[in-house]
Tab-separated table of C-alpha atoms in Angstrom:
chain	number	residue	atom	x	y	z
I	1	MET	CA	174.660	7.373	159.048
I	2	ASN	CA	171.105	7.299	157.611
I	3	LYS	CA	172.477	8.494	154.322
I	4	ILE	CA	175.271	6.085	154.315
I	5	PHE	CA	172.772	3.203	154.948
I	6	VAL	CA	170.640	4.322	151.856
I	7	TRP	CA	173.462	4.611	149.627
I	8	TYR	CA	174.792	1.159	150.804
I	9	HIS	CA	171.186	-0.327	150.071
I	10	ARG	CA	171.241	1.114	146.509
I	11	VAL	CA	174.450	-0.456	145.688
I	12	VAL	CA	173.506	-3.775	146.866
I	13	VAL	CA	170.281	-3.592	144.675
I	14	PHE	CA	172.122	-2.537	141.691
I	15	LEU	CA	174.687	-5.375	141.897
I	16	LEU	CA	171.884	-7.965	142.375
I	17	LEU	CA	169.916	-6.638	139.078
I	18	THR	CA	173.171	-6.532	137.333
I	19	ARG	CA	174.002	-10.086	138.247
I	20	VAL	CA	170.548	-11.356	137.128
I	21	SER	CA	170.931	-9.609	133.785
I	22	LEU	CA	174.475	-11.052	133.221
I	23	THR	CA	173.265	-14.769	133.999
I	24	SER	CA	170.249	-14.910	131.852
I	25	PRO	CA	170.760	-17.731	129.578
I	26	LEU	CA	171.408	-17.054	125.938
I	27	PRO	CA	170.377	-19.916	123.470
I	28	HIS	CA	173.329	-22.192	122.484
I	29	THR	CA	174.056	-24.758	119.806
I	30	ASP	CA	175.101	-28.313	120.612
I	31	ASN	CA	178.776	-27.212	120.564
I	32	GLY	CA	178.476	-24.526	122.959
I	33	GLN	CA	178.443	-21.451	120.597
I	34	VAL	CA	175.596	-18.835	120.582
I	35	ASP	CA	172.855	-19.987	118.274
I	36	SER	CA	172.371	-16.524	116.103
I	37	ASN	CA	169.152	-17.761	114.711
I	38	ALA	CA	167.637	-18.543	118.094
I	39	ALA	CA	168.731	-15.367	119.402
I	40	ARG	CA	167.093	-13.564	116.624
I	41	ASN	CA	163.915	-15.479	117.274
I	42	LEU	CA	164.295	-14.583	120.967
I	43	ASN	CA	164.564	-10.764	120.084
I	44	GLN	CA	161.399	-11.116	118.026
I	45	GLU	CA	159.582	-12.783	120.831
I	46	GLN	CA	160.581	-9.759	123.019
I	47	GLY	CA	158.954	-7.509	120.592
I	48	ASP	CA	161.655	-6.809	117.945
I	49	HIS	CA	159.904	-7.619	114.572
I	50	GLN	CA	162.491	-5.692	112.432
I	51	ILE	CA	164.296	-7.904	109.675
I	52	HIS	CA	167.311	-6.306	108.480
I	53	CYS	CA	166.852	-7.136	104.787
I	54	SER	CA	165.777	-4.681	102.365
I	55	ARG	CA	162.543	-5.720	100.724
I	56	GLU	CA	162.786	-3.289	97.908
I	57	ARG	CA	166.313	-4.285	96.808
I	58	SER	CA	165.286	-8.075	97.157
I	59	ARG	CA	162.388	-7.197	94.789
I	60	ILE	CA	164.820	-5.653	92.343
I	61	ALA	CA	167.385	-8.646	92.440
I	62	TRP	CA	164.319	-11.124	91.884
I	63	LYS	CA	163.090	-8.961	89.033
I	64	ILE	CA	166.830	-8.990	87.430
I	65	ILE	CA	166.940	-12.859	87.875
I	66	GLN	CA	163.499	-13.323	86.296
I	67	GLU	CA	164.413	-11.105	83.151
I	68	TYR	CA	168.010	-11.483	82.733
I	69	LEU	CA	168.623	-15.209	83.880
I	70	THR	CA	165.610	-17.334	84.122
I	71	PRO	CA	164.586	-17.421	80.357
I	72	PHE	CA	168.024	-18.759	79.542
I	73	VAL	CA	168.214	-21.286	82.459
I	74	GLU	CA	164.570	-22.600	81.038
I	75	LYS	CA	165.818	-22.739	77.497
I	76	GLU	CA	168.580	-25.080	78.809
I	77	LYS	CA	166.025	-27.160	80.788
I	78	TYR	CA	168.503	-26.723	83.892
I	79	ASN	CA	167.223	-27.156	87.428
I	80	ILE	CA	168.996	-24.828	89.755
I	81	SER	CA	169.964	-26.338	93.231
I	82	ARG	CA	168.370	-25.388	96.373
I	83	LYS	CA	171.984	-24.579	97.555
I	84	CYS	CA	172.222	-21.680	95.060
I	85	ARG	CA	171.447	-18.393	96.324
I	86	LEU	CA	169.422	-17.578	93.075
I	87	HIS	CA	167.017	-20.400	93.921
I	88	PRO	CA	163.330	-18.994	94.712
I	89	ASP	CA	163.227	-20.776	98.040
I	90	ASN	CA	166.161	-18.652	99.095
I	91	ASP	CA	164.217	-15.418	98.898
I	92	ILE	CA	163.093	-14.709	102.353
I	93	TYR	CA	160.271	-12.512	100.793
I	94	ARG	CA	159.278	-14.839	98.027
I	95	ASP	CA	155.973	-16.257	99.796
I	96	GLN	CA	154.784	-12.899	100.640
I	97	GLU	CA	155.507	-11.373	96.904
I	98	GLN	CA	153.447	-14.397	95.821
I	99	HIS	CA	150.614	-13.247	97.903
I	100	LYS	CA	150.206	-9.853	96.414
I	101	SER	CA	147.459	-9.101	93.966
I	102	HIS	CA	147.520	-5.961	91.956
I	103	ILE	CA	143.901	-5.408	91.463
I	104	ASP	CA	143.887	-1.921	89.944
I	105	ILE	CA	146.148	1.217	89.439
I	106	ASN	CA	145.438	2.060	93.246
I	107	GLU	CA	144.451	-1.239	94.676
I	108	TRP	CA	146.672	-3.924	96.093
I	109	LYS	CA	145.197	-6.979	98.024
I	110	CYS	CA	146.916	-9.081	100.638
I	111	GLY	CA	146.605	-12.708	99.794
I	112	TYR	CA	146.695	-13.920	103.366
I	113	CYS	CA	143.779	-11.667	104.931
I	114	LYS	CA	142.219	-10.112	101.711
I	115	LYS	CA	142.841	-6.550	102.896
I	116	THR	CA	143.097	-3.936	100.256
I	117	PHE	CA	145.752	-1.141	100.086
I	118	TYR	CA	146.141	1.988	97.901
I	119	GLU	CA	149.846	1.493	97.174
I	120	GLU	CA	152.319	-1.324	97.173
I	121	LYS	CA	154.431	0.344	99.989
I	122	ASN	CA	151.395	0.083	102.225
I	123	LEU	CA	150.987	-3.535	101.674
I	124	ASP	CA	154.576	-4.218	102.386
I	125	GLN	CA	154.042	-2.423	105.635
I	126	HIS	CA	151.216	-4.644	106.358
I	127	PHE	CA	153.298	-7.646	105.561
I	128	ASP	CA	155.738	-6.465	108.058
I	129	ASN	CA	153.349	-5.592	110.852
I	130	ARG	CA	150.780	-8.411	110.288
I	131	HIS	CA	152.437	-11.352	108.630
I	132	SER	CA	156.064	-11.432	109.665
I	133	ASN	CA	155.657	-14.710	111.505
I	134	LEU	CA	155.181	-16.322	108.328
I	135	LEU	CA	158.625	-15.518	106.935
I	136	ASN	CA	160.960	-18.605	106.897
I	137	LEU	CA	163.805	-17.126	108.832
I	138	ASN	CA	165.778	-20.177	109.558
I	139	GLU	CA	166.199	-21.522	105.785
I	140	SER	CA	165.707	-18.497	103.486
I	141	LYS	CA	168.171	-15.739	102.823
I	142	CYS	CA	168.195	-12.152	102.001
I	143	LEU	CA	168.314	-11.901	98.400
I	144	ALA	CA	169.356	-8.235	98.776
I	145	ASP	CA	172.807	-9.351	100.007
I	146	ILE	CA	173.698	-10.445	96.484
I	147	CYS	CA	172.355	-7.295	94.802
I	148	GLY	CA	176.083	-6.053	94.258
I	149	ALA	CA	176.719	-8.970	92.025
I	150	LEU	CA	173.378	-8.757	90.146
I	151	HIS	CA	173.842	-4.949	89.385
I	152	CYS	CA	170.802	-3.873	91.322
I	153	ASP	CA	172.050	-0.147	91.531
I	154	HIS	CA	172.366	-0.309	87.669
I	155	GLU	CA	168.836	-1.255	87.058
I	156	ILE	CA	167.657	1.210	89.886
I	157	ASN	CA	169.500	4.205	88.294
I	158	SER	CA	169.264	3.276	84.625
I	159	GLY	CA	167.912	6.582	83.788
I	160	SER	CA	170.253	8.740	85.717
I	161	LYS	CA	173.887	9.761	85.373
I	162	LYS	CA	176.420	7.030	86.037
I	163	SER	CA	178.172	7.295	89.285
I	164	LYS	CA	182.022	7.216	89.726
I	165	CYS	CA	183.363	3.532	89.512
I	166	ASN	CA	185.085	2.275	92.694
I	167	PRO	CA	187.653	-0.498	91.766
I	168	ALA	CA	187.629	-2.107	95.298
I	169	ALA	CA	183.726	-2.212	95.242
I	170	ALA	CA	183.741	-3.654	91.867
I	171	ALA	CA	186.592	-6.354	92.701
I	172	ARG	CA	184.150	-7.412	95.811
I	173	ASN	CA	181.263	-7.670	93.443
I	174	LYS	CA	182.928	-9.513	90.837
I	175	HIS	CA	184.256	-11.999	93.285
I	176	LEU	CA	180.836	-12.669	94.769
I	177	CYS	CA	179.273	-12.822	91.229
I	178	GLU	CA	181.975	-15.648	90.089
I	179	THR	CA	181.192	-17.278	93.322
I	180	LEU	CA	177.388	-17.420	92.504
I	181	ALA	CA	178.485	-18.731	88.892
I	182	ASP	CA	180.457	-21.588	90.475
I	183	SER	CA	177.793	-22.532	93.107
I	184	CYS	CA	174.820	-22.377	90.726
I	185	PHE	CA	176.270	-23.676	87.622
I	186	PRO	CA	179.101	-25.974	88.376
I	187	VAL	CA	181.141	-26.894	85.271
I	188	SER	CA	181.279	-30.446	86.338
I	189	HIS	CA	177.483	-30.951	86.192
I	190	GLY	CA	177.247	-31.153	82.518
I	191	PRO	CA	177.308	-29.454	79.155
I	192	ALA	CA	174.161	-27.388	80.231
I	193	ALA	CA	175.685	-26.275	83.526
I	194	SER	CA	178.955	-25.361	81.745
I	195	ARG	CA	176.996	-23.232	79.102
I	196	LEU	CA	175.081	-21.541	81.831
I	197	HIS	CA	178.254	-20.824	83.832
I	198	GLU	CA	179.987	-19.205	80.837
I	199	PHE	CA	176.722	-17.249	80.288
I	200	PHE	CA	176.666	-15.937	83.725
I	201	LEU	CA	180.054	-14.625	83.664
I	202	HIS	CA	179.197	-12.736	80.527
I	203	GLN	CA	175.936	-11.639	81.523
I	204	PHE	CA	176.771	-10.374	85.068
I	205	CYS	CA	180.353	-10.780	86.122
I	206	ASN	CA	182.559	-9.312	83.373
I	207	ALA	CA	180.738	-6.021	83.760
I	208	HIS	CA	182.265	-5.546	87.478
I	209	SER	CA	185.201	-3.460	86.365
I	210	CYS	CA	185.886	0.036	85.618
I	211	THR	CA	186.475	-0.183	81.971
I	212	GLY	CA	182.911	0.980	80.973
I	213	SER	CA	181.468	-2.437	80.065
I	214	LYS	CA	177.757	-2.651	80.645
I	215	PRO	CA	175.864	-5.786	82.331
I	216	PHE	CA	173.386	-7.718	80.836
I	217	SER	CA	175.095	-7.994	77.431
I	218	ARG	CA	173.222	-11.322	76.561
I	219	GLY	CA	169.951	-9.662	76.371
I	220	ARG	CA	166.690	-9.951	78.529
I	221	ARG	CA	163.328	-11.794	78.639
I	222	LYS	CA	161.285	-10.635	75.511
I	223	LYS	CA	158.403	-8.406	76.717
I	224	THR	CA	155.018	-8.874	75.081
I	225	ASN	CA	154.095	-5.371	73.565
I	226	VAL	CA	150.535	-4.897	74.894
I	227	PHE	CA	150.203	-2.029	72.641
I	228	TYR	CA	150.848	-4.065	69.438
I	229	ILE	CA	148.421	-6.690	70.549
I	230	VAL	CA	145.466	-4.407	71.255
I	231	ALA	CA	146.398	-2.544	67.740
I	232	SER	CA	146.421	-5.884	65.989
I	233	ILE	CA	143.142	-6.993	67.417
I	234	PHE	CA	141.599	-3.636	66.541
I	235	LEU	CA	142.756	-3.851	62.996
I	236	VAL	CA	141.451	-7.399	62.394
I	237	THR	CA	138.156	-6.311	63.872
I	238	LEU	CA	137.969	-3.441	61.338
I	239	LEU	CA	138.743	-5.637	58.556
I	240	LEU	CA	136.119	-8.047	59.693
I	241	LEU	CA	133.467	-5.405	60.028
I	242	TYR	CA	134.662	-3.935	56.520
I	243	TYR	CA	134.234	-7.439	54.707
I	244	LEU	CA	130.919	-7.966	56.502
I	245	TYR	CA	129.636	-4.692	55.266
I	246	ILE	CA	130.904	-5.386	51.779
I	247	TYR	CA	129.042	-8.848	52.024
I	248	LEU	CA	125.809	-7.539	53.256
I	249	TYR	CA	125.744	-4.525	50.716
I	250	GLN	CA	126.477	-6.943	47.644
I	251	ARG	CA	123.759	-9.231	49.199
I	252	GLY	CA	121.284	-6.264	49.392
I	253	LEU	CA	121.976	-5.253	45.873
I	254	LYS	CA	121.496	-8.678	44.543
I	255	ARG	CA	118.079	-8.850	46.334
I	256	GLU	CA	117.121	-5.643	44.828
I	257	THR	CA	118.059	-6.804	41.458
I	258	GLN	CA	115.925	-9.818	41.739
I	259	MET	CA	113.122	-7.859	42.996
I	260	LEU	CA	113.176	-5.436	39.959
I	261	LYS	CA	113.153	-8.447	37.620
I	262	ARG	CA	110.120	-9.905	39.244
I	263	ILE	CA	108.238	-6.642	39.032
I	264	SER	CA	109.272	-6.202	35.504
I	265	GLN	CA	108.134	-9.734	34.453
I	266	ALA	CA	104.851	-9.402	36.383
I	267	GLY	CA	104.247	-6.141	34.311
I	268	ARG	CA	104.929	-7.839	31.218
I	269	LYS	CA	102.446	-10.793	31.878
I	270	LYS	CA	99.625	-8.173	32.701
I	271	LYS	CA	99.906	-6.533	29.222
I	272	PRO	CA	97.171	-7.611	26.538
I	273	SER	CA	98.571	-9.970	23.610
């Protein structure tokens, strides 16, 4: 009888606990649907600080935008709308990336708290652990989500053997790419937007096929050759030193000649007439 009473007590406690957990309120929007953003914030408040957005791929996507798109947008003097996924404000990691300082080869500094790290990945981990509360989770988006349209894998594996093309994946990425072109550069917004729309299709979208066409056919930002600049400065310095040496040498010869003339004239004056 005692055993039955113990089991009955356990079942009652279990049912009460289950009821409490099921009736815990979830955040909702005004129309009665579950608010996913609030739920995500609630999970973070409960200790889950993981953000399901690849920082590395977001960084590569940003690099591609800066090298293969931004120079041409600036040339057209076109302002990308905040609604465009390519806008800097839509990169969830943009503020943190701007608070990085690469001091030396093995020294990275956090712009928030001034701590230093040996590698960039250690600084990234520091951002995740200490400064995740500074991310704008409500308005910003994951730039890595459009990596397929921007050919991030091509940029990552540029030196390795090309993988087999997947027609279905290529079609999905092309559709995403064309959607970006339509939303970021609407042809109805004037000649500059129309030209950039056509450019974006050629630069990114047309390469999403299995025909072997390569992306970034319209070129990239011209990189400044540091070695060329250093070599030029070195050569100019050598030329300046060479001409300085020639000038001083000729000036010295002139002085010696004048001195010899004076000595010769003085010797002549001392001779008796």
